PDB file of C-alpha atoms and ligand atoms in Angstrom:
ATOM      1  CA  UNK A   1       0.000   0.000   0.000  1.00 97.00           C
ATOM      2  CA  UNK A   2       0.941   3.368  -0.717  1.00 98.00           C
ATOM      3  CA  UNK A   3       0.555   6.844   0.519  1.00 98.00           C
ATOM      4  CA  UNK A   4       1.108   9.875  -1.074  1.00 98.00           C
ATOM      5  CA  UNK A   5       1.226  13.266   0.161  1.00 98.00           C
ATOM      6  CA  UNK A   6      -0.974  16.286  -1.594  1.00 98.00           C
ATOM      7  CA  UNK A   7      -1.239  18.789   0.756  1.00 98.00           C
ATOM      8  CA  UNK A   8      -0.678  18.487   4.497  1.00 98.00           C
ATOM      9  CA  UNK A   9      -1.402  22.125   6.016  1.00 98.00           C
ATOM     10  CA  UNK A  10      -3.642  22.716   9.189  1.00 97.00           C
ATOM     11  CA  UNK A  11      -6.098  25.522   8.653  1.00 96.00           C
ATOM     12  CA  UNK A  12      -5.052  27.404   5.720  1.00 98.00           C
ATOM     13  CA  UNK A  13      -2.773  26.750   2.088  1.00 98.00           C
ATOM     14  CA  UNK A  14       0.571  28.597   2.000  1.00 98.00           C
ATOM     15  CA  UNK A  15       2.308  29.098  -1.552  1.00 97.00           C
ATOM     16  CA  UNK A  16       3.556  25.465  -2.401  1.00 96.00           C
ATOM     17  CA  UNK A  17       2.124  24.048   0.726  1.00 98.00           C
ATOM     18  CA  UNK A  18      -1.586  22.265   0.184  1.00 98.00           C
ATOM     19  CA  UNK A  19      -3.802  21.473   3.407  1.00 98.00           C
ATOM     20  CA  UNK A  20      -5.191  18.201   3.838  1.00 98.00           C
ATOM     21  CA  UNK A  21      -5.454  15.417   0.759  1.00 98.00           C
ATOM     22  CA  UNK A  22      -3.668  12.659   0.537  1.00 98.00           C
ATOM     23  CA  UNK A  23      -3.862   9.380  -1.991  1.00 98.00           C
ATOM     24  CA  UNK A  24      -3.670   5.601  -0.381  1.00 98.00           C
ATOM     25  CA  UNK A  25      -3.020   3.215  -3.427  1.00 98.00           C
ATOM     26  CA  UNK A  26      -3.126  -0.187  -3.176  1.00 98.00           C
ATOM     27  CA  UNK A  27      -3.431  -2.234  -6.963  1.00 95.00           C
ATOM     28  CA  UNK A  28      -5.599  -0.138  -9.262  1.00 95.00           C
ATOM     29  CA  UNK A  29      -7.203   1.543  -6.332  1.00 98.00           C
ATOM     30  CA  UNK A  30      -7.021   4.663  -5.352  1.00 98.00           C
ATOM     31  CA  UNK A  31      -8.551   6.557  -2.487  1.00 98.00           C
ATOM     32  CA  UNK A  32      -8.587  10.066  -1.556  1.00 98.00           C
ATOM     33  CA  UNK A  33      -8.456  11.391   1.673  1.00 99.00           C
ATOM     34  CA  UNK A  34      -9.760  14.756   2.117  1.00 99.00           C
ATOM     35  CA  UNK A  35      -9.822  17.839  -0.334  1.00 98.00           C
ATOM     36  CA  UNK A  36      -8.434  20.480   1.272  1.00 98.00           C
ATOM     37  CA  UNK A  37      -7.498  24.272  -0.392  1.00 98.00           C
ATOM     38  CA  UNK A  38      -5.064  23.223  -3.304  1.00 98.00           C
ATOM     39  CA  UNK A  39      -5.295  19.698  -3.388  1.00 98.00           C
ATOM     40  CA  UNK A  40      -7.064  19.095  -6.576  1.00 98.00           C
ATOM     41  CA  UNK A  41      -4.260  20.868  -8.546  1.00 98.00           C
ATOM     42  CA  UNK A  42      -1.856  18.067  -6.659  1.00 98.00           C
ATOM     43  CA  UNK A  43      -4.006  15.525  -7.771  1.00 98.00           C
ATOM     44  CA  UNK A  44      -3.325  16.632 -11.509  1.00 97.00           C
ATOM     45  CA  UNK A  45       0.025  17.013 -10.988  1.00 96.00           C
ATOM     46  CA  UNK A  46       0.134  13.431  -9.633  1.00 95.00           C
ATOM     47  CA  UNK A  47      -1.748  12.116 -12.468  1.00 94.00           C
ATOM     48  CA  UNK A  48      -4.185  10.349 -10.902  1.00 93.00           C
ATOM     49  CA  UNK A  49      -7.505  12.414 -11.372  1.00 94.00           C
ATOM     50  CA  UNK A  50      -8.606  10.216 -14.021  1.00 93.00           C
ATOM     51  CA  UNK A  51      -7.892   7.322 -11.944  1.00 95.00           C
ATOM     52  CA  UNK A  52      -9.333   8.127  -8.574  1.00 97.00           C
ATOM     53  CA  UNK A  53     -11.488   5.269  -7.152  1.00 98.00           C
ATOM     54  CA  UNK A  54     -12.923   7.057  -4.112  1.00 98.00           C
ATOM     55  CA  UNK A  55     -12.730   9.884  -2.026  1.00 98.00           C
ATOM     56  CA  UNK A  56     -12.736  10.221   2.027  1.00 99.00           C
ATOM     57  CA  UNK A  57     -13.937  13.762   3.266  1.00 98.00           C
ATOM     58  CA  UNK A  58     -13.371  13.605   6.966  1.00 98.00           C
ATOM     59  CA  UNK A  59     -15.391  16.873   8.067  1.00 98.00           C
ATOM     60  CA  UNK A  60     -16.918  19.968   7.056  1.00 98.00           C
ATOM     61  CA  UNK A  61     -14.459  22.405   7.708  1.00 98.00           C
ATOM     62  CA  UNK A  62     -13.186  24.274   4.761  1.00 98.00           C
ATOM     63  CA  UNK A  63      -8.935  22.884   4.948  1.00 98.00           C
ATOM     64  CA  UNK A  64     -10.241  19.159   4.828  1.00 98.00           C
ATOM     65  CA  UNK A  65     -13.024  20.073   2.607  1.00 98.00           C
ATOM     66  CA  UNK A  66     -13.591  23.635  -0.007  1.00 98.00           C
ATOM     67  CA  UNK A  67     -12.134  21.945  -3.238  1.00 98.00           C
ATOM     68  CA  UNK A  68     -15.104  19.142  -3.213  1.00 98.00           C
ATOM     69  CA  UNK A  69     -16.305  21.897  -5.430  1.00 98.00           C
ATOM     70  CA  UNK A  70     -13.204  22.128  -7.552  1.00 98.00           C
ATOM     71  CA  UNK A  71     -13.228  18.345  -7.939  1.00 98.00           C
ATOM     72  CA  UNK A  72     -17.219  18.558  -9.126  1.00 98.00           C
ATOM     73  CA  UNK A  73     -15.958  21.553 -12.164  1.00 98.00           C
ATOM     74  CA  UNK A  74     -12.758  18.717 -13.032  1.00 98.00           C
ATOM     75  CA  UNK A  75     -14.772  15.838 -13.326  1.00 98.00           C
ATOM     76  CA  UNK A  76     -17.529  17.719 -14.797  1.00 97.00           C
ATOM     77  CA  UNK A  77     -15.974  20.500 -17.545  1.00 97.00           C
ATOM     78  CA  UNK A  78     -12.244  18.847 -17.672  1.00 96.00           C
ATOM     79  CA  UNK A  79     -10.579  16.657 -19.780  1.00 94.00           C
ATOM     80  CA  UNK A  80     -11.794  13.442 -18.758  1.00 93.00           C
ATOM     81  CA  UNK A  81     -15.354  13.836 -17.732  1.00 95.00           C
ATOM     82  CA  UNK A  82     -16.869  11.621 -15.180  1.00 95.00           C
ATOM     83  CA  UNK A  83     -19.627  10.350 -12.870  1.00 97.00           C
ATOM     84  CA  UNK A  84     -20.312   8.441  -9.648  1.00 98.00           C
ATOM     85  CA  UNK A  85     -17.469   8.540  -8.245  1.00 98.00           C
ATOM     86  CA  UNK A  86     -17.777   7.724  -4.867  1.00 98.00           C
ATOM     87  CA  UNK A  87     -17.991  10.224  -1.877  1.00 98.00           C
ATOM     88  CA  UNK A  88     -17.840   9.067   1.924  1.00 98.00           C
ATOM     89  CA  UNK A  89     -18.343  11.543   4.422  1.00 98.00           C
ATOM     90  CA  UNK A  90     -20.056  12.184   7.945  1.00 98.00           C
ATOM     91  CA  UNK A  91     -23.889  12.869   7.844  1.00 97.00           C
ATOM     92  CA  UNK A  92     -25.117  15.885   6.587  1.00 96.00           C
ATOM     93  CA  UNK A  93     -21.846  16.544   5.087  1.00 97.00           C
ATOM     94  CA  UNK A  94     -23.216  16.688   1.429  1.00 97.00           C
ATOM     95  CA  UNK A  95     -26.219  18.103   2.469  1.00 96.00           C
ATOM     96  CA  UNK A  96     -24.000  21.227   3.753  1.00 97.00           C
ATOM     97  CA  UNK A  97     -21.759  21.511   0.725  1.00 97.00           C
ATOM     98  CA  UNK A  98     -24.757  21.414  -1.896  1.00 97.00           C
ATOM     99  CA  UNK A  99     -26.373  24.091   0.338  1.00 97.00           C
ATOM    100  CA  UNK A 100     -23.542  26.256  -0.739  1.00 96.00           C
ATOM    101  CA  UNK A 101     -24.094  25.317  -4.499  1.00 94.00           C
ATOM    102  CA  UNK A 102     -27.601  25.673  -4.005  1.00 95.00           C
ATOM    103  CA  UNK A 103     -27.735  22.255  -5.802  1.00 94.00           C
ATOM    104  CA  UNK A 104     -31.617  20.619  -5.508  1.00 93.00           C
ATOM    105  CA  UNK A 105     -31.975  17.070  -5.858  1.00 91.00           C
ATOM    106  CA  UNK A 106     -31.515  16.987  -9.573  1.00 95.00           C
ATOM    107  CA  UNK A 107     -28.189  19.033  -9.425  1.00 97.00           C
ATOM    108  CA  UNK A 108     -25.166  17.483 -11.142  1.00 97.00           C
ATOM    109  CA  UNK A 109     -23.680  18.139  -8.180  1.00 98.00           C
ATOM    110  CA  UNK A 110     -25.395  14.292  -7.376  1.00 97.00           C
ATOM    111  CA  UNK A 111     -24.257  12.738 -10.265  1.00 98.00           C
ATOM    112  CA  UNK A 112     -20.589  13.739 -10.563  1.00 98.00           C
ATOM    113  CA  UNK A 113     -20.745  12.332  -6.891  1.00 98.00           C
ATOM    114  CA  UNK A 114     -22.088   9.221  -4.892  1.00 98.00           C
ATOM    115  CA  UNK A 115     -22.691  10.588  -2.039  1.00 98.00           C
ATOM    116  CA  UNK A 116     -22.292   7.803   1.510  1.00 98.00           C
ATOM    117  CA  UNK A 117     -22.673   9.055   4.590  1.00 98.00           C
ATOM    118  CA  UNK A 118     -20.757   6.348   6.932  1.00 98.00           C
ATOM    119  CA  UNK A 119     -20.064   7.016  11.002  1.00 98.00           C
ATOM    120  CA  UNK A 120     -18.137   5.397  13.634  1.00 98.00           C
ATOM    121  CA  UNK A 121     -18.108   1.129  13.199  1.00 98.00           C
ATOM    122  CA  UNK A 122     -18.999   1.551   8.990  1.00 98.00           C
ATOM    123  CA  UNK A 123     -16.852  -0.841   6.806  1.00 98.00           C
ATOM    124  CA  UNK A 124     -16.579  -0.125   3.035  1.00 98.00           C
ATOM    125  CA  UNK A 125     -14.883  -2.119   0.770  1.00 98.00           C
ATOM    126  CA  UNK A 126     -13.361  -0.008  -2.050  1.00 97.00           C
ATOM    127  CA  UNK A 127     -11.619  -2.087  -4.802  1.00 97.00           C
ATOM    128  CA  UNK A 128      -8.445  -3.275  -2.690  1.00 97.00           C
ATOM    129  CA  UNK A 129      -8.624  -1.193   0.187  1.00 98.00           C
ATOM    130  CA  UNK A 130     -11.103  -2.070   3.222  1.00 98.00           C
ATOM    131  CA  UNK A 131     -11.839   1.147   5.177  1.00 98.00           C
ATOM    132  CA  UNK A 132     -13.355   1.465   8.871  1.00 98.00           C
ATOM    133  CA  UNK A 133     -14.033   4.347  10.227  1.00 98.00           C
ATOM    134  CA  UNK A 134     -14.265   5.468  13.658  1.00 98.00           C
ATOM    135  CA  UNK A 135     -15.075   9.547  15.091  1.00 98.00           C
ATOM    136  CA  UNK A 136     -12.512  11.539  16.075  1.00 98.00           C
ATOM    137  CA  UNK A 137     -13.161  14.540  19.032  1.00 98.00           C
ATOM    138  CA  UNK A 138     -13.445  17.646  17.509  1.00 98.00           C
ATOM    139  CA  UNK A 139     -16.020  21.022  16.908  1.00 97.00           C
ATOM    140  CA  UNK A 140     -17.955  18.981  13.986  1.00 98.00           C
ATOM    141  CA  UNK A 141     -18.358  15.197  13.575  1.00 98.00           C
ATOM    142  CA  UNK A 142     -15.353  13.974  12.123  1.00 98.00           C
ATOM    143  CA  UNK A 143     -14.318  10.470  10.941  1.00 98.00           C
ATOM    144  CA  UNK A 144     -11.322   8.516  11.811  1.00 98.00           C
ATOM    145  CA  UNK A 145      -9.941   6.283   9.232  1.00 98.00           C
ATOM    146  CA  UNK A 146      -8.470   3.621   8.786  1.00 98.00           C
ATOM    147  CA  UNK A 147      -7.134   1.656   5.448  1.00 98.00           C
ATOM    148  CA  UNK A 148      -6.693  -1.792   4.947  1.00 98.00           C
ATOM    149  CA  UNK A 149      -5.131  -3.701   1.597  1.00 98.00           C
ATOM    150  CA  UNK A 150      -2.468  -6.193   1.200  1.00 92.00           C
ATOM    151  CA  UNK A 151      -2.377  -7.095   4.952  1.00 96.00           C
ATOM    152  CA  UNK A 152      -1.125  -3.652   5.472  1.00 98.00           C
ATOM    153  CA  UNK A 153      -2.834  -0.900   6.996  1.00 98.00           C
ATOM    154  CA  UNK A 154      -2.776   2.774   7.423  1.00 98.00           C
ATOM    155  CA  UNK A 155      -5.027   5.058   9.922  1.00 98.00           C
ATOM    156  CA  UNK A 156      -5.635   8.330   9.654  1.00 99.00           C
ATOM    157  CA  UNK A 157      -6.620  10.918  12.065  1.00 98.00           C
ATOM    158  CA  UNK A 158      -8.214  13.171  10.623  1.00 98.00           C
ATOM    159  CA  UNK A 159      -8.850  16.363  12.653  1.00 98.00           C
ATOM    160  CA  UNK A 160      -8.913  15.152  17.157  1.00 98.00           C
ATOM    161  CA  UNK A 161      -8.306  16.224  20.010  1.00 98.00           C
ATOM    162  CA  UNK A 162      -6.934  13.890  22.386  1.00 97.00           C
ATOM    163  CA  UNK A 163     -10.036  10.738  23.167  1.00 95.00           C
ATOM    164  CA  UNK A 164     -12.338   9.988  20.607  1.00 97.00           C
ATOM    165  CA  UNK A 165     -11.839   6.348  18.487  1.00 98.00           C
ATOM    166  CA  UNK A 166      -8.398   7.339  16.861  1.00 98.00           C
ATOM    167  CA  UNK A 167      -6.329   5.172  19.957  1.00 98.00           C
ATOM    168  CA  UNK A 168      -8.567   2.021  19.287  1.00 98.00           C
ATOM    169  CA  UNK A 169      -7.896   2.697  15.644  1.00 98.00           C
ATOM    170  CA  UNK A 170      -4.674   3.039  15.584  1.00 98.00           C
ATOM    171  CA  UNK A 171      -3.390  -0.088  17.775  1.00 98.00           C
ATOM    172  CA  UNK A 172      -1.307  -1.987  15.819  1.00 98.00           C
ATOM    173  CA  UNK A 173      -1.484   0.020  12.652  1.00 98.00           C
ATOM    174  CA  UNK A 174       1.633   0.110  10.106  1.00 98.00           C
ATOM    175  CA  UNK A 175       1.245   3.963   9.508  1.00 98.00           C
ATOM    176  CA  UNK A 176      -0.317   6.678  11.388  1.00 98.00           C
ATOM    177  CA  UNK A 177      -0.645   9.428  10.219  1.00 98.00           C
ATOM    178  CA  UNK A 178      -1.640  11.663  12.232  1.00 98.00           C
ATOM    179  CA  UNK A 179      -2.339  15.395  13.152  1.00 98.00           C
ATOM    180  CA  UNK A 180      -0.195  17.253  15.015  1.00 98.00           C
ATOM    181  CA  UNK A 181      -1.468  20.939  14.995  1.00 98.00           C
ATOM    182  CA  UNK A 182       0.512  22.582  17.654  1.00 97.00           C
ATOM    183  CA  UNK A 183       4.152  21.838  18.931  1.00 98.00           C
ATOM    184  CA  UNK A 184       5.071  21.719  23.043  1.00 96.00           C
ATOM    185  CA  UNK A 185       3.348  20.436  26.023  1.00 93.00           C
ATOM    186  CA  UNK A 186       0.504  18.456  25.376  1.00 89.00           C
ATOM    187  CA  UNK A 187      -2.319  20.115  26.302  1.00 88.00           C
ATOM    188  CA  UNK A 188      -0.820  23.611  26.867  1.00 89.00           C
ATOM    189  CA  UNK A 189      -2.482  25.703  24.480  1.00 91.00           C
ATOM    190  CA  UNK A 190      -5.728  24.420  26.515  1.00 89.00           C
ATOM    191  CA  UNK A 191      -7.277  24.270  22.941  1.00 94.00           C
ATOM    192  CA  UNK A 192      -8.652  20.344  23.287  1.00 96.00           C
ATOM    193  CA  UNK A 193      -9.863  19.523  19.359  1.00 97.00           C
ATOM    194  CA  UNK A 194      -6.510  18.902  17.911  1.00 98.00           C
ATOM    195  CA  UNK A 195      -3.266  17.494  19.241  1.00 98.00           C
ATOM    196  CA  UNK A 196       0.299  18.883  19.407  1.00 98.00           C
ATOM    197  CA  UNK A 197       3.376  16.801  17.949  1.00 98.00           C
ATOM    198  CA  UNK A 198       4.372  15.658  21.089  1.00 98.00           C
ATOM    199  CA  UNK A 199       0.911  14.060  22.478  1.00 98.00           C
ATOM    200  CA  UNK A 200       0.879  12.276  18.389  1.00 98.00           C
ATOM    201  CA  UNK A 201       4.327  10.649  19.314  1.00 98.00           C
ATOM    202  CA  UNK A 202       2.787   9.648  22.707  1.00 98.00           C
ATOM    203  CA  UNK A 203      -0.662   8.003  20.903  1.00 98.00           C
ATOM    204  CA  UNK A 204       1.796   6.572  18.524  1.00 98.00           C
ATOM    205  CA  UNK A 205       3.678   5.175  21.123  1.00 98.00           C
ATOM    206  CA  UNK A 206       0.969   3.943  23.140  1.00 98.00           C
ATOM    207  CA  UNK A 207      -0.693   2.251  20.252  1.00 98.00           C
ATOM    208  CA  UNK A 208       2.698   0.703  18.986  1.00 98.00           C
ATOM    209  CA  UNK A 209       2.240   1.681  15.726  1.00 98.00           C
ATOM    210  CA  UNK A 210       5.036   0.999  13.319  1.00 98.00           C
ATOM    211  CA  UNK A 211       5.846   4.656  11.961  1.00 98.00           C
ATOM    212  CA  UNK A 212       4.144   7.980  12.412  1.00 98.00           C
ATOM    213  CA  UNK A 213       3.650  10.694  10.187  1.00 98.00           C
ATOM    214  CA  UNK A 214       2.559  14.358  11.116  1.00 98.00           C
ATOM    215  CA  UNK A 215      -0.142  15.946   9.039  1.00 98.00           C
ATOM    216  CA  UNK A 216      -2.236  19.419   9.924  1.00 98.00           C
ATOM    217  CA  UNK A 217       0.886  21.460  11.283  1.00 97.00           C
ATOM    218  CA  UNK A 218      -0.010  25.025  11.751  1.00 96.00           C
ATOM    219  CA  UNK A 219       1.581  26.466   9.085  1.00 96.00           C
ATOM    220  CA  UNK A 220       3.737  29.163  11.164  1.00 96.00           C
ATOM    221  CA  UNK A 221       5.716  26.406  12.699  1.00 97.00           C
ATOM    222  CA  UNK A 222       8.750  24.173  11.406  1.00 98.00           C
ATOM    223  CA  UNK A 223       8.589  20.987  10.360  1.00 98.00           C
ATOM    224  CA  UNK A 224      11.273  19.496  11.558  1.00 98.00           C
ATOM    225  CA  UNK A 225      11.037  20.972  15.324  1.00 98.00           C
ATOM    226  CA  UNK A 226       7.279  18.709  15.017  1.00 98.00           C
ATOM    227  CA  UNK A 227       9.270  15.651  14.435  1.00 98.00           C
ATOM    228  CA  UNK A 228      11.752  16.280  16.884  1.00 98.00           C
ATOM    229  CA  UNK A 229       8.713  16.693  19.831  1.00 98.00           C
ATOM    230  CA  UNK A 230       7.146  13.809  18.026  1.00 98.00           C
ATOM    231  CA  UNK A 231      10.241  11.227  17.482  1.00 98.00           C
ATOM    232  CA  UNK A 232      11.238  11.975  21.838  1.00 98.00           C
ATOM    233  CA  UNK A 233       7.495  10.737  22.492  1.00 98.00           C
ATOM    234  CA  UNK A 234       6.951   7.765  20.494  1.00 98.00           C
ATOM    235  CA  UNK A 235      10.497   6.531  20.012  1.00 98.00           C
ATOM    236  CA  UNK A 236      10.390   5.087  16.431  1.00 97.00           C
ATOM    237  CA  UNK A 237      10.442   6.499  12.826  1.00 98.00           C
ATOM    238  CA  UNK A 238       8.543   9.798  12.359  1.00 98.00           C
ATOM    239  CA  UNK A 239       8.282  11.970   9.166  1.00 98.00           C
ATOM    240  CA  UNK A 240       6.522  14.920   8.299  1.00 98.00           C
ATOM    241  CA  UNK A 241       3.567  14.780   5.282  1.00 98.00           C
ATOM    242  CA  UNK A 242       5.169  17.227   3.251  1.00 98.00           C
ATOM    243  CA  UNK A 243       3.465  17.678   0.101  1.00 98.00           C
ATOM    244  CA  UNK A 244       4.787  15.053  -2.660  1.00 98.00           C
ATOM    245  CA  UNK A 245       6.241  12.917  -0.321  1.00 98.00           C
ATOM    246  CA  UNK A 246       5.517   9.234  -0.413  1.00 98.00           C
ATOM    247  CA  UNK A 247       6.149   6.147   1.579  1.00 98.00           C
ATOM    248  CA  UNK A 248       5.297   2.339   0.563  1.00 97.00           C
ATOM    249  CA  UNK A 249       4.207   0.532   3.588  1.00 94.00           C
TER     250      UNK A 249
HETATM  251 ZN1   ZN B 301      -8.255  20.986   9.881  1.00 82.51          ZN
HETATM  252 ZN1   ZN B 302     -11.221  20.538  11.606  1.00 82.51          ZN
END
């Protein structure tokens, strides 16, 4: 299985630098996770819009989800035009999004996508890759999930504060990867919907995963000060998701 990196930003894009959307491959299959700011242009430039088997929107707020819509124009008005692809999300979540488009019932806006609504304890089977998903603890409802294909798997966090499904998850996994919005103490921004590098590395640790990679930094901080806090808590191999970066697994 593979993951690739399209955009890995917490709350806003910077110039070169994506939020969330990453690609899990795993034979022909390919899954998208989130569609954050920027991340449809990555897609093209990893040439695999025309072969994207599914896509995985985690929440409703605009870095994991705003370029839904520029996904609908490519698949609709671009090269390869396309239909039913598949769209998993938490309830209401397309709902919300064709409230913005003003899309009724008959709106294309249903027929570029197949719109699923799954929650915590839903298995899909897409192609090669079995997802789960669990909820994670944050503002909105929020999915946790995790990928399985070639007896490999990978979890994702999503956007959580510390509790929520994400531990359960994550025990055992090959991969987390996993958000890591602030950097110091855990806990001491007092801020409890998102985690800090330091308090990833300790879930990581906890749930003996086999590496860990940082997603959703704030975008003032650096990198590799993340995976420092991160690599002293969990004690094993950490990278950062920086955008084009891949890892087989
Ligand atoms: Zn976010
Ligand atoms: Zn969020």
């Amino acid at each position: 299985m593979r993951l690739r990196v399209l955009g890995s930003n917490g709350t806003y894009p910077t110039p070169g630098r994506p939020c969330s959307g990453f690609l899990v491959e795993a034979g022909g299959t390919v899954v998208m996770l989130d569609a954050g700011p920027g991340t449809v242009a990555a897609l093209q430039e990893a040439g695999e819009a025309a072969r994207l088997s599914a896509l995985v929107v985690t929440h409703a707020h605009p870095d994991h989800c705003s370029d839904v819509f520029s996904l609908f124009n490519l698949l609709r008005l671009g090269p390869e035009p396309r239909s039913g692809l598949p769209v998993l999300g938490p309830e209401g979540l397309a709902a919300g999004l064709a409230r913005f488009l003003g899309a009724g019932e008959d709106h294309a806006f249903y027929e570029v996508f197949d719109w699923r609504a799954v929650g915590g304890g839903d298995r899909v089977s897409m192609g090669e890759v079995e997802l789960t998903f669990g909820l994670a603890h944050h503002q909105v409802p929020t999915l946790v999930v995790s990928c399985r294909a070639e007896g490999r798997r990978v979890v994702y966090s999503g956007d959580t504060g510390p509790g929520g499904d994400l531990a359960a998850m994550a025990a055992g996994a090959d991969l987390l990867l996993c958000e890591a919005t602030f950097q110091g103490e855990p806990g001491a921004t007092g801020f409890p919907y998102h985690l800090s590098a330091a308090g990833a590395g300790a879930l990581a640790k906890e749930a003996a995963v086999g590496r860990l990679v940082l997603t959703h930094l704030s975008p003032r901080l650096d990198p590799d000060r993340s995976v420092s806090e991160a690599a002293v808590a969990f004690g094993g191999p950490v990278d950062w998701a920086a955008p084009g970066w891949e890892v087989e697994t």
